[in-house]
Coordinates of C-alpha atoms in Angstrom, one line a residue:
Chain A
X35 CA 0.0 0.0 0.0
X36 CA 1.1 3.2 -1.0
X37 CA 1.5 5.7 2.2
X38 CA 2.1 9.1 0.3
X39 CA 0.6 11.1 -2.3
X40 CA 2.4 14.3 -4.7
X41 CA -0.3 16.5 -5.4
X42 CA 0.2 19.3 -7.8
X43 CA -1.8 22.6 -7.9
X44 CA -2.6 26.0 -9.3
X45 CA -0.5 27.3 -6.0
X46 CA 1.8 24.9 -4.7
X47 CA 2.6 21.4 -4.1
X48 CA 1.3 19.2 -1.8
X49 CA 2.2 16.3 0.0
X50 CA -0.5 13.6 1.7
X51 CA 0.4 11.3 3.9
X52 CA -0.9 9.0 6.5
X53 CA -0.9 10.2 10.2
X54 CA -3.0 8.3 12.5
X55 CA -4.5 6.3 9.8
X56 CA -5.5 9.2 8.1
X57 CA -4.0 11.0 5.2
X58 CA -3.3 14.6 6.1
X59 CA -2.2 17.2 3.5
X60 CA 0.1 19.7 3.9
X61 CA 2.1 22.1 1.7
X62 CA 5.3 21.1 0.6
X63 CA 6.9 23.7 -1.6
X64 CA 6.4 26.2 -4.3
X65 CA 3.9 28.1 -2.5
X66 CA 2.1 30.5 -5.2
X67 CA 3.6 29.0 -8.1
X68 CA 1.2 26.5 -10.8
X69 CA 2.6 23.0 -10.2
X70 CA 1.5 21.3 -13.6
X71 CA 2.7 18.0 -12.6
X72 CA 4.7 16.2 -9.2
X73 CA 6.2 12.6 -9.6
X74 CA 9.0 10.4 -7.5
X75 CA 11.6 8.4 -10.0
X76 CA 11.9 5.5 -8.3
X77 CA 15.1 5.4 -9.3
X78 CA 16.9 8.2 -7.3
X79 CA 13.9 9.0 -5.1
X80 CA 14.1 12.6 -6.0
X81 CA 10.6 14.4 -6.4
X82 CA 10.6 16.3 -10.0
X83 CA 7.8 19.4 -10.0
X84 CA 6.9 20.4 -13.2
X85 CA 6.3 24.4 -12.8
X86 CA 4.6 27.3 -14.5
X87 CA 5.0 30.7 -13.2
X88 CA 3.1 33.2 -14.5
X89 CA 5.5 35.5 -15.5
X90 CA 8.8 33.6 -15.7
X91 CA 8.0 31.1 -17.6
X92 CA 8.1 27.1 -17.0
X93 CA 10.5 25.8 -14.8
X94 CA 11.6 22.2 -13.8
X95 CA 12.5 21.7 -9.8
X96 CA 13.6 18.5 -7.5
X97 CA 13.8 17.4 -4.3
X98 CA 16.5 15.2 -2.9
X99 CA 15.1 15.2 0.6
X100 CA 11.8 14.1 0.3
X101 CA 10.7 17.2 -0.7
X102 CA 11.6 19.3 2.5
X103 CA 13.3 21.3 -0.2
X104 CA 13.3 22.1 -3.0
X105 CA 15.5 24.1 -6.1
X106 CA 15.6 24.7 -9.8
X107 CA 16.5 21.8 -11.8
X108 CA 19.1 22.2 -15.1
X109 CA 16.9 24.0 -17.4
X110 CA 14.9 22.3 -20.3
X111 CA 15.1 24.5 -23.3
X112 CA 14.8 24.4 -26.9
X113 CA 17.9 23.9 -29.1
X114 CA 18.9 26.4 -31.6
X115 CA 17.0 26.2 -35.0
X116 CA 13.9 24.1 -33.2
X117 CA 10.6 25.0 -35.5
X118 CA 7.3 24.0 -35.7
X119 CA 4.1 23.9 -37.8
X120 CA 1.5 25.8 -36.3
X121 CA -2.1 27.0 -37.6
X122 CA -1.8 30.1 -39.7
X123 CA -2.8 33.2 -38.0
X124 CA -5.1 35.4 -39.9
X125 CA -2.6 38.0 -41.8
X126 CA -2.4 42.3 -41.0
X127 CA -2.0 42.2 -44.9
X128 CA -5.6 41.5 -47.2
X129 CA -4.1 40.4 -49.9
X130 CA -1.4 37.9 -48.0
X131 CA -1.7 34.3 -49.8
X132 CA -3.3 31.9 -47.7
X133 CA -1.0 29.5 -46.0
X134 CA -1.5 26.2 -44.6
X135 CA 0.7 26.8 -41.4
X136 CA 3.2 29.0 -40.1
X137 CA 6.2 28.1 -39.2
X138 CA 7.0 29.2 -35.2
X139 CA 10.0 28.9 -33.4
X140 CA 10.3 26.6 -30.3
X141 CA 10.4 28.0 -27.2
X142 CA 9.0 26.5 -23.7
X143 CA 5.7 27.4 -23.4
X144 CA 5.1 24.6 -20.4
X145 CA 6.0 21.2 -19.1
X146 CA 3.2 19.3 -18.7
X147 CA 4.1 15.4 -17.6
X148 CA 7.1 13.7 -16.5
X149 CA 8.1 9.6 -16.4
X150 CA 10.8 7.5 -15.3
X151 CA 12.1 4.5 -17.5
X152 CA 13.6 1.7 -15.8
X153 CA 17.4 2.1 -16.1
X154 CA 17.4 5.6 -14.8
X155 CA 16.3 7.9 -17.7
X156 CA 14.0 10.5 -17.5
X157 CA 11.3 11.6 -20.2
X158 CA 9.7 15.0 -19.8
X159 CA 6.6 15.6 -22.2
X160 CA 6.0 19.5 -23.1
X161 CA 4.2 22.1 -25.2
X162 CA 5.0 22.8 -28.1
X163 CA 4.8 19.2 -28.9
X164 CA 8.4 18.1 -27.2
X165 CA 9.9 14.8 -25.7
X166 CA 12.9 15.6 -24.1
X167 CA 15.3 12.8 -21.9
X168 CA 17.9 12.7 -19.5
X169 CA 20.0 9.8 -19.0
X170 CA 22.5 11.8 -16.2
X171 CA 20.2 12.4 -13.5
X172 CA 18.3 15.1 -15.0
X173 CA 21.6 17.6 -15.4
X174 CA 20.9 17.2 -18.8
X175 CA 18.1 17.2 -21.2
X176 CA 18.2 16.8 -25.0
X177 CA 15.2 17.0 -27.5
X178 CA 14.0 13.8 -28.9
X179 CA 14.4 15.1 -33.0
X180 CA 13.6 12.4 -35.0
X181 CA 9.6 12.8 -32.7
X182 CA 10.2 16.4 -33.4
X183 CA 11.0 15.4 -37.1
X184 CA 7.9 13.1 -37.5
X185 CA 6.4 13.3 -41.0
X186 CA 3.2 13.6 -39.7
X187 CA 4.0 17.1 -38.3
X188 CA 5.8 18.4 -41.4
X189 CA 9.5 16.8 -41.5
X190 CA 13.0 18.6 -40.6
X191 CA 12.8 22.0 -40.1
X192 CA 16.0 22.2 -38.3
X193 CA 17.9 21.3 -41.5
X194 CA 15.1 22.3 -44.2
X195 CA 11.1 23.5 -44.8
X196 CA 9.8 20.3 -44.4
X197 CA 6.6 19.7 -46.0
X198 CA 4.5 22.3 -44.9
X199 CA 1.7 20.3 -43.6
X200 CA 1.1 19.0 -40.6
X201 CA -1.4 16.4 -38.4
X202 CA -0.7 17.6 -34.9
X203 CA -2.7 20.4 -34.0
X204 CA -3.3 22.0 -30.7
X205 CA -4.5 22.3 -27.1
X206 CA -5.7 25.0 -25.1
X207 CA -3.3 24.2 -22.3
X208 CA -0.3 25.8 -24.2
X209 CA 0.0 28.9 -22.0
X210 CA -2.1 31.5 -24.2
X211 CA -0.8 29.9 -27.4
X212 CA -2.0 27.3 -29.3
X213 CA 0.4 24.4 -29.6
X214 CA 0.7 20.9 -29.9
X215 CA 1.5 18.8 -26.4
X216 CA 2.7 15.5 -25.3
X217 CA 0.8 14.9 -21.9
X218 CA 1.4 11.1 -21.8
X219 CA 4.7 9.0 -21.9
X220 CA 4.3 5.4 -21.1
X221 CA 7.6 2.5 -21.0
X222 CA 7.3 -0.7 -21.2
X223 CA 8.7 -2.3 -18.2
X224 CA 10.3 -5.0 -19.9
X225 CA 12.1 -2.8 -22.7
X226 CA 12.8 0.6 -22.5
X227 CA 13.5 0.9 -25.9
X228 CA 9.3 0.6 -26.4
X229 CA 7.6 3.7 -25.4
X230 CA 4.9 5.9 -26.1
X231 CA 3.5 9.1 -26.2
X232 CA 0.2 10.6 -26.7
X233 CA 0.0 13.9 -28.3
X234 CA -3.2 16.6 -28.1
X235 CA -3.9 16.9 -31.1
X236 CA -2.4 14.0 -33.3
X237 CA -2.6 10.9 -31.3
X238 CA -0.3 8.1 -30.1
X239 CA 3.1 7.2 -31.4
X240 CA 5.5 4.7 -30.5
X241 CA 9.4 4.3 -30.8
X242 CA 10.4 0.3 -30.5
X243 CA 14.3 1.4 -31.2
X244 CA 14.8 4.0 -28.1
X245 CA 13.3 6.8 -29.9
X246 CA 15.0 6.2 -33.5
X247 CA 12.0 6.2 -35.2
X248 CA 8.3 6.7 -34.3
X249 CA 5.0 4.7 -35.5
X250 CA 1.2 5.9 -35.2
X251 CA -0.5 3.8 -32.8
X252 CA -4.1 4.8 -33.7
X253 CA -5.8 2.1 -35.0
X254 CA -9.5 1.7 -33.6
X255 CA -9.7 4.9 -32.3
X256 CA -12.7 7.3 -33.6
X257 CA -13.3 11.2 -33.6
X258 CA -16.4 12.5 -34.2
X259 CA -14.9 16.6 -35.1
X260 CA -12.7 15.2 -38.7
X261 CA -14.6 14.2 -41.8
X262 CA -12.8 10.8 -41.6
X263 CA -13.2 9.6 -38.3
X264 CA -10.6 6.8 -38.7
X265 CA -8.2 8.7 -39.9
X266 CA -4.3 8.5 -39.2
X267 CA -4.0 11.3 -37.2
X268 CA -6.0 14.1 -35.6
X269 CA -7.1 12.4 -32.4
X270 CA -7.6 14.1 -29.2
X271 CA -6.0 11.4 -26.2
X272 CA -6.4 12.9 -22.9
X273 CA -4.7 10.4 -21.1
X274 CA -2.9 7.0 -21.7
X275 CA -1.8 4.6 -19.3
X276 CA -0.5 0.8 -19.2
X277 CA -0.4 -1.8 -16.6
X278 CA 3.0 -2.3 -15.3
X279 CA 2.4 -5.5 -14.2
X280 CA 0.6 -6.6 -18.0
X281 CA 2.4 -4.2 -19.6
X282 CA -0.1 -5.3 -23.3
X283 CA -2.6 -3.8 -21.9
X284 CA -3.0 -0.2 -22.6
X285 CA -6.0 2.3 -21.9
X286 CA -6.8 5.5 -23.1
X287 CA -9.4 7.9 -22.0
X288 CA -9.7 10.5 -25.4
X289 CA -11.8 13.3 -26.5
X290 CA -14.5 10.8 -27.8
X291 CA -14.6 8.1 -25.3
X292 CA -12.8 5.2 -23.4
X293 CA -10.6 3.1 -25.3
X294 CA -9.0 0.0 -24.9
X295 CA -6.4 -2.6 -25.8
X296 CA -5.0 -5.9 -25.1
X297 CA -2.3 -5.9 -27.6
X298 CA -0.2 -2.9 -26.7
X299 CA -1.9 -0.4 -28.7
X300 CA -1.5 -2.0 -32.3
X301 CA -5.2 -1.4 -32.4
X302 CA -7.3 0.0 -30.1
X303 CA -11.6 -1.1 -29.1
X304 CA -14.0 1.7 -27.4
X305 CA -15.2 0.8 -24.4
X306 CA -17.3 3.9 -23.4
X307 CA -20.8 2.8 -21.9
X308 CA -22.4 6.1 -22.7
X309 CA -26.0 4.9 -21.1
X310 CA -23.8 5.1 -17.9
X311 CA -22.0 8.2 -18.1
X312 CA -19.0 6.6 -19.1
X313 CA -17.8 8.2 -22.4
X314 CA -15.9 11.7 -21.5
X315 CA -13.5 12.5 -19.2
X316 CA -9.6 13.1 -18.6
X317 CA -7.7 10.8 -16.6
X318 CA -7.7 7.0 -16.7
X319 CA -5.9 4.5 -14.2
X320 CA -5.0 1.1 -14.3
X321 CA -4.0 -1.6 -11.9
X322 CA -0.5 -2.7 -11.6
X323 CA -1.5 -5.7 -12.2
X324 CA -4.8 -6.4 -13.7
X325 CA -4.7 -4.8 -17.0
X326 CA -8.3 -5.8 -17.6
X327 CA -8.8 -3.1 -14.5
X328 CA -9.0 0.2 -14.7
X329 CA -10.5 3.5 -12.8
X330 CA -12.1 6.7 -14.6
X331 CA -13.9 9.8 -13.2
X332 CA -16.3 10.7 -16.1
X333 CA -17.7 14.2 -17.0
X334 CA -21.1 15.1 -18.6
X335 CA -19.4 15.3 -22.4
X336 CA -16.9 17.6 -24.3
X337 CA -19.7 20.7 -24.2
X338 CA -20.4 20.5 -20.4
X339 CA -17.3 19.6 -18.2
X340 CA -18.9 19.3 -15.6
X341 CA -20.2 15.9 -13.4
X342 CA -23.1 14.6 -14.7
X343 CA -26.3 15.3 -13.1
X344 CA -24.3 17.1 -10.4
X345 CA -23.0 13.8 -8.5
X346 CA -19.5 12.9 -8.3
X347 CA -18.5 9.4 -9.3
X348 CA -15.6 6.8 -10.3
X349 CA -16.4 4.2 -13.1
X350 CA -14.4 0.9 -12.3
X351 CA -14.3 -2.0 -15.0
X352 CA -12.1 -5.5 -14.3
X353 CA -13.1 -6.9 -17.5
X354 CA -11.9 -4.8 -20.2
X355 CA -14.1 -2.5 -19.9
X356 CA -17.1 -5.1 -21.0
X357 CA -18.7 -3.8 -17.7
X358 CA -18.5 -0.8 -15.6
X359 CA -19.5 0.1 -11.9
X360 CA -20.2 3.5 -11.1
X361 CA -18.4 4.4 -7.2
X362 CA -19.9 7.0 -5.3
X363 CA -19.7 6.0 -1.6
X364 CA -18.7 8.9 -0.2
X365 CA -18.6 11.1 -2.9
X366 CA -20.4 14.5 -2.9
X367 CA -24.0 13.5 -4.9
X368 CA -25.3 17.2 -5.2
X369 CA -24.0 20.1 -6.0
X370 CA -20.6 19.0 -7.2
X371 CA -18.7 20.3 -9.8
X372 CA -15.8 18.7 -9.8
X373 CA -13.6 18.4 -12.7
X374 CA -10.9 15.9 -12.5
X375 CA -7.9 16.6 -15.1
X376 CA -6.0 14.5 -16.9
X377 CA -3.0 13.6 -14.5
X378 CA -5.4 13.9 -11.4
X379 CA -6.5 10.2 -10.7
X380 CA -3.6 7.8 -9.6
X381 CA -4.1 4.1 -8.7
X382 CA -1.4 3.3 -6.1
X383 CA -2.1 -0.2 -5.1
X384 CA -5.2 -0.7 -3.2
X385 CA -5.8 3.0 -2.5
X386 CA -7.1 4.9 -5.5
X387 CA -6.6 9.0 -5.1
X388 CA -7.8 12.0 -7.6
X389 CA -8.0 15.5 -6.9
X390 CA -10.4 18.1 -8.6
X391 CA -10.9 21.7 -10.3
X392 CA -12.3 22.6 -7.1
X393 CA -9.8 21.8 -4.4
X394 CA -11.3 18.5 -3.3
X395 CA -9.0 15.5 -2.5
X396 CA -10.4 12.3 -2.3
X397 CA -9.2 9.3 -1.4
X398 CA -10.3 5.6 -1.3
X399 CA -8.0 2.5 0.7
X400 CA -10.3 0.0 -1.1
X401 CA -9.9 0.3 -4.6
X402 CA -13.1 2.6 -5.1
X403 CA -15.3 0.9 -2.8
X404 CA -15.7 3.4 -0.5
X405 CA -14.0 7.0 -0.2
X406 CA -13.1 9.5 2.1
X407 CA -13.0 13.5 1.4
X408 CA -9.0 14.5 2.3
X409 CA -9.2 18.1 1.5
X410 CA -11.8 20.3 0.7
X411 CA -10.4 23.6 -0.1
X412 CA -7.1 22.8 -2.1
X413 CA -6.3 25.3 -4.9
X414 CA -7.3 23.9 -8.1
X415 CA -5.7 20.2 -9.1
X416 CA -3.5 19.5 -11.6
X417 CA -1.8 16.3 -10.7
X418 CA -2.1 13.4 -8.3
X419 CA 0.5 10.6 -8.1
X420 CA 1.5 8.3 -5.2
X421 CA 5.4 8.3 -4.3
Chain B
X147 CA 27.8 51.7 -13.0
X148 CA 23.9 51.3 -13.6
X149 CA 22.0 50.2 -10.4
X150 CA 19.5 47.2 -10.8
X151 CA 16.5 47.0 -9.2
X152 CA 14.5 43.6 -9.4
X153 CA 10.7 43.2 -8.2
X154 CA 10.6 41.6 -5.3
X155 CA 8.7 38.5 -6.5
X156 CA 12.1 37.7 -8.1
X157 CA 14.0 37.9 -4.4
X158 CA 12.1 35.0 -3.6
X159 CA 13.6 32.7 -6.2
X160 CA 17.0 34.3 -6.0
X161 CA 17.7 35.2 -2.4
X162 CA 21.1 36.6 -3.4
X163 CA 20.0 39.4 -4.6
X164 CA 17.7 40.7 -2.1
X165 CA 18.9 43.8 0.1
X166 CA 21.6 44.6 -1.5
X167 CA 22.5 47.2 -4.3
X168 CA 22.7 45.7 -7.4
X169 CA 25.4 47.6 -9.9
X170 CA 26.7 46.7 -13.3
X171 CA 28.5 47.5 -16.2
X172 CA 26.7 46.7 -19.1
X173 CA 26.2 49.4 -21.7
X174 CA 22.8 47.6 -22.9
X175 CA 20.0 46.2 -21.4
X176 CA 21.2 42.6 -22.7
X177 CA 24.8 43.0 -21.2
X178 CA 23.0 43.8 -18.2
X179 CA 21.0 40.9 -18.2
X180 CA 24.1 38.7 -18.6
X181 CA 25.9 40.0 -16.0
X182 CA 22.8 39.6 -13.4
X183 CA 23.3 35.6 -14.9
X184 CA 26.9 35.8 -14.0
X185 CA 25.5 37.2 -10.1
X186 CA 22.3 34.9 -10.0
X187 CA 23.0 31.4 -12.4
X188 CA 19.5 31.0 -13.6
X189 CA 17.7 34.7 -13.5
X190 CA 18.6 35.5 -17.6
X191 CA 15.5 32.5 -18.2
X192 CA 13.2 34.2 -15.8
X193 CA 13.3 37.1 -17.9
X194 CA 14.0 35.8 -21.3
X195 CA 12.9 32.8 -23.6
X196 CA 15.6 30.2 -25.3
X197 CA 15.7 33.1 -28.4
X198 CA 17.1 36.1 -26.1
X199 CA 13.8 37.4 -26.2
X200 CA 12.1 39.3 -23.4
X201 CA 9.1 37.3 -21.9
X202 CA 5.9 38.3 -22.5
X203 CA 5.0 39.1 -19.2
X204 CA 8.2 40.8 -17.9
X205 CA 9.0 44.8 -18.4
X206 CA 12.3 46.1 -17.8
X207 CA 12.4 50.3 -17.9
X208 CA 15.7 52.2 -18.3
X209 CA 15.4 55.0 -16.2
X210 CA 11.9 56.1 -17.2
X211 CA 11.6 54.4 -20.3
X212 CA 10.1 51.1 -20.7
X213 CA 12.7 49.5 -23.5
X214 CA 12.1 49.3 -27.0
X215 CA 13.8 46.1 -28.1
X216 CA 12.1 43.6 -26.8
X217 CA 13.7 40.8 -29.2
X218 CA 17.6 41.4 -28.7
X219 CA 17.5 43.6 -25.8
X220 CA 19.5 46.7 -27.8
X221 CA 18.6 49.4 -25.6
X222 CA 21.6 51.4 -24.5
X223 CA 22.1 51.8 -20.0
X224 CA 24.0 54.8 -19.2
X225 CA 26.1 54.9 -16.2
X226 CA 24.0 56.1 -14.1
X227 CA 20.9 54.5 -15.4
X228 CA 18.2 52.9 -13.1
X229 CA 17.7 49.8 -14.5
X230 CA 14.2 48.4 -13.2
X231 CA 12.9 44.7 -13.8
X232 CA 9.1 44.2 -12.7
X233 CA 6.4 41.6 -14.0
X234 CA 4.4 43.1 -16.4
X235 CA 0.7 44.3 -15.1
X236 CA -1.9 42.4 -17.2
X237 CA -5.0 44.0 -15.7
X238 CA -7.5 42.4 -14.3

């Protein structure tokens, strides 16, 4: 059983942890600041925050003590001559020739999720659309290119014009821009060479070589906002997550439902029960190590964002997502408006945790059973992950 | 010399430059900026992106002017300019 929790806010980080047999919150650093995203690499044990200041841009910071302090981390930054594809912005000039995209030069607009592979290396995912990894320790990062390079975002622009097309479009989370980001970054356990990412917008891609070369990994999956709704690219993953201990199965809560897969995302089934509630939503988790298991907190669909019908709940399957229960023990049934983001719901064990828009905590010691309300006046949630 | 003055939001992440005076050499406002590197390892990507550009929510003011250059930080600091860095008001 897992006996703490790294909770990151729009003012601070957080740490929960059991005292008396109950978990107790209290801040833990960065007091003020937007913590996108908190994590432990098992590893080292040094806690990584994920930072956004407001005015001084995104910043990455560690703890080597457990998170009784904490300091800046070796910068992530763009290299030199790192471009991108983004959508054209309507021209000052009437009689400019319409453009497909516009070329934009990289600079950190936010870090948004971090993993941990299991020899040491570190993967941070960030907008616009970067993978960058560290295989000192974290004193260095370097951009992944040849992800940067995909053809499905336009080719090379470090060494030419690429194609001038692109498939990955953006997310509103850029930080007042509009950019590509990678929010997901999963490793297999049994070869780190196999990971993936998930992108908002493009969808999922996978390097089987350490990140030589990349492969679309969106077969199954459906949109319902692109003419084709099968098409290549275009799709809108909110999360992605596999089971460490069945490391095939993969899930994937997107834009237009709950997906699934059993084969390690060479093709993907949807899984949303709609009549239940259980279609849109942000975060997914799964068991480590049932992958037919897995935990959501749905919302009342893409327009909404909101709970449906007022009444908080978590939707548990342990058959693939055949069958789903909704969870609401001790979960607010009126009035509740909680919105649970994407890196907010963490499975650690038996004890299940998420954190919402509103500054509730809530945790359950019996996979989902039954919960109890940890905090009720947080700042707003961003991330949840026991470590 | 010019004298630096930093809003004190910034003492909190660099503590060793609060309460003291703050003087440099630079003849622009991007000398400037890399000498305050030199004092505080870290500070130049507070203020500025991975281009050298100023971020969007950061003003720095030379004396009574809010600079010009924004992109390569060109402006010229006398030596006895006041070289103020604050966070940018954005209403509200």
């Amino acid at each position: 059983m897992s006996e703490r929790i790294l909770v990151g806010t729009r003012k601070g980080t957080f740490i929960v942890e059991k005292q008396g047999g109950r978990w107790t919150p209290r801040l833990a650093g960065h007091s003020g600041v937007g913590v996108n995203f908190v994590a432990r690499d098992p590893s080292t044990g040094t806690l990584w925050a994920a930072l956004g200041h407001g005015h001084w841009g995104a910043k990455l910071s560690r703890s080597t003590d457990g998170g009784a302090t904490w300091s800046d981390a070796p910068q992530i930054k763009y290299p030199a001559g790192a471009r991108y594809l983004a959508p054209p912005e309507p021209s000052e000039d009437p009689d400019a020739a319409p453009a497909k995209a516009t070329v934009k030069s990289a600079t950190l607009l936010k870090l948004w999720y971090l993993a941990f592979g299991s020899q040491g290396r570190i993967y941070v995912g960030t907008i616009p659309g970067g993978l960058f990894t560290s295989d000192d320790g974290g004193e260095t990062f370097e951009l992944n290119r040849p992800l940067w390079n995909h053809a499905s975002r336009g080719g090379d622009l470090f060494e030419g014009e690429g194609t001038g097309d692109t498939h990955w479009f953006g997310t509103p989370a850029s930080e007042g821009e509009f950019a590509p980001g990678i929010h997901s970054i999963v490793v297999d356990p049994r070869d780190p060479d196999r990971v993936m990412v998930a992108v908002s917008t493009a969808g999922v891609l996978e390097t089987t070589d350490g990140g030589q070369t990349w492969r679309s990994r969106n077969a199954g999956l459906r949109m319902d906002y692109l003419p084709d709704p099968t098409a290549e690219w275009g799709h809108d993953p909110h999360f992605v997550e596999r089971c460490p201990g069945d490391p095939d199965h993969v899930w994937m809560q997107n834009h237009c439902g709950v997906f699934y897969s059993a084969d390690g995302a060479a093709s993907w089934k949807l899984v949303s029960a709609p009549d239940q509630g259980v279609h849109f939503g942000f975060p997914v988790a799964v068991d480590r190590e049932d992958g037919r298991t897995a935990w959501l907190v749905p919302g009342k669909s893409d327009q909404h964002r909101t709970t449906i019908g007022g009444g908080l709940f978590v939707a548990r399957t342990t058959d693939g997502g055949a069958t789903w229960e909704d969870l609401r023990e001790g979960l607010p049934q009126e009035n509740a408006y909680d919105v649970v983001y994407r890196h907010a719901l963490d499975c650690g064990g038996d004890a299940i945790a998420f954190g919402s828009t509103t500054g509730n905590l809530y945790v359950s010691d019996d996979r989902g059973e039954a919960w109890a309300t940890v905090a009720n006046n947080l700042p707003p949630i961003y991330s949840v992950r026991f470590g | 010399m010019a004298t630096v003055e930093l809003t004190r939001h910034l003492h909190s992440f660099f503590p060793a430059l609060a309460e003291r005076e703050i003087t440099v050499q630079g003849a622009t406002v991007a000398e400037v900026v890399r000498e305050l590197e030199q004092l505080a390892p870290g500070l130049e990507f507070y203020l500025c992106d991975e281009l050298g550009r100023l971020r969007r929510h950061v003003n720095v003011f030379v004396d009574e002017e809010r600079v010009a250059d924004r992109q390569r930080l060109s402006d010229a600091v006398g030596p006895g300019s006041r070289v103020l860095i604050m966070q940018a008001l954005s209403g509200g």
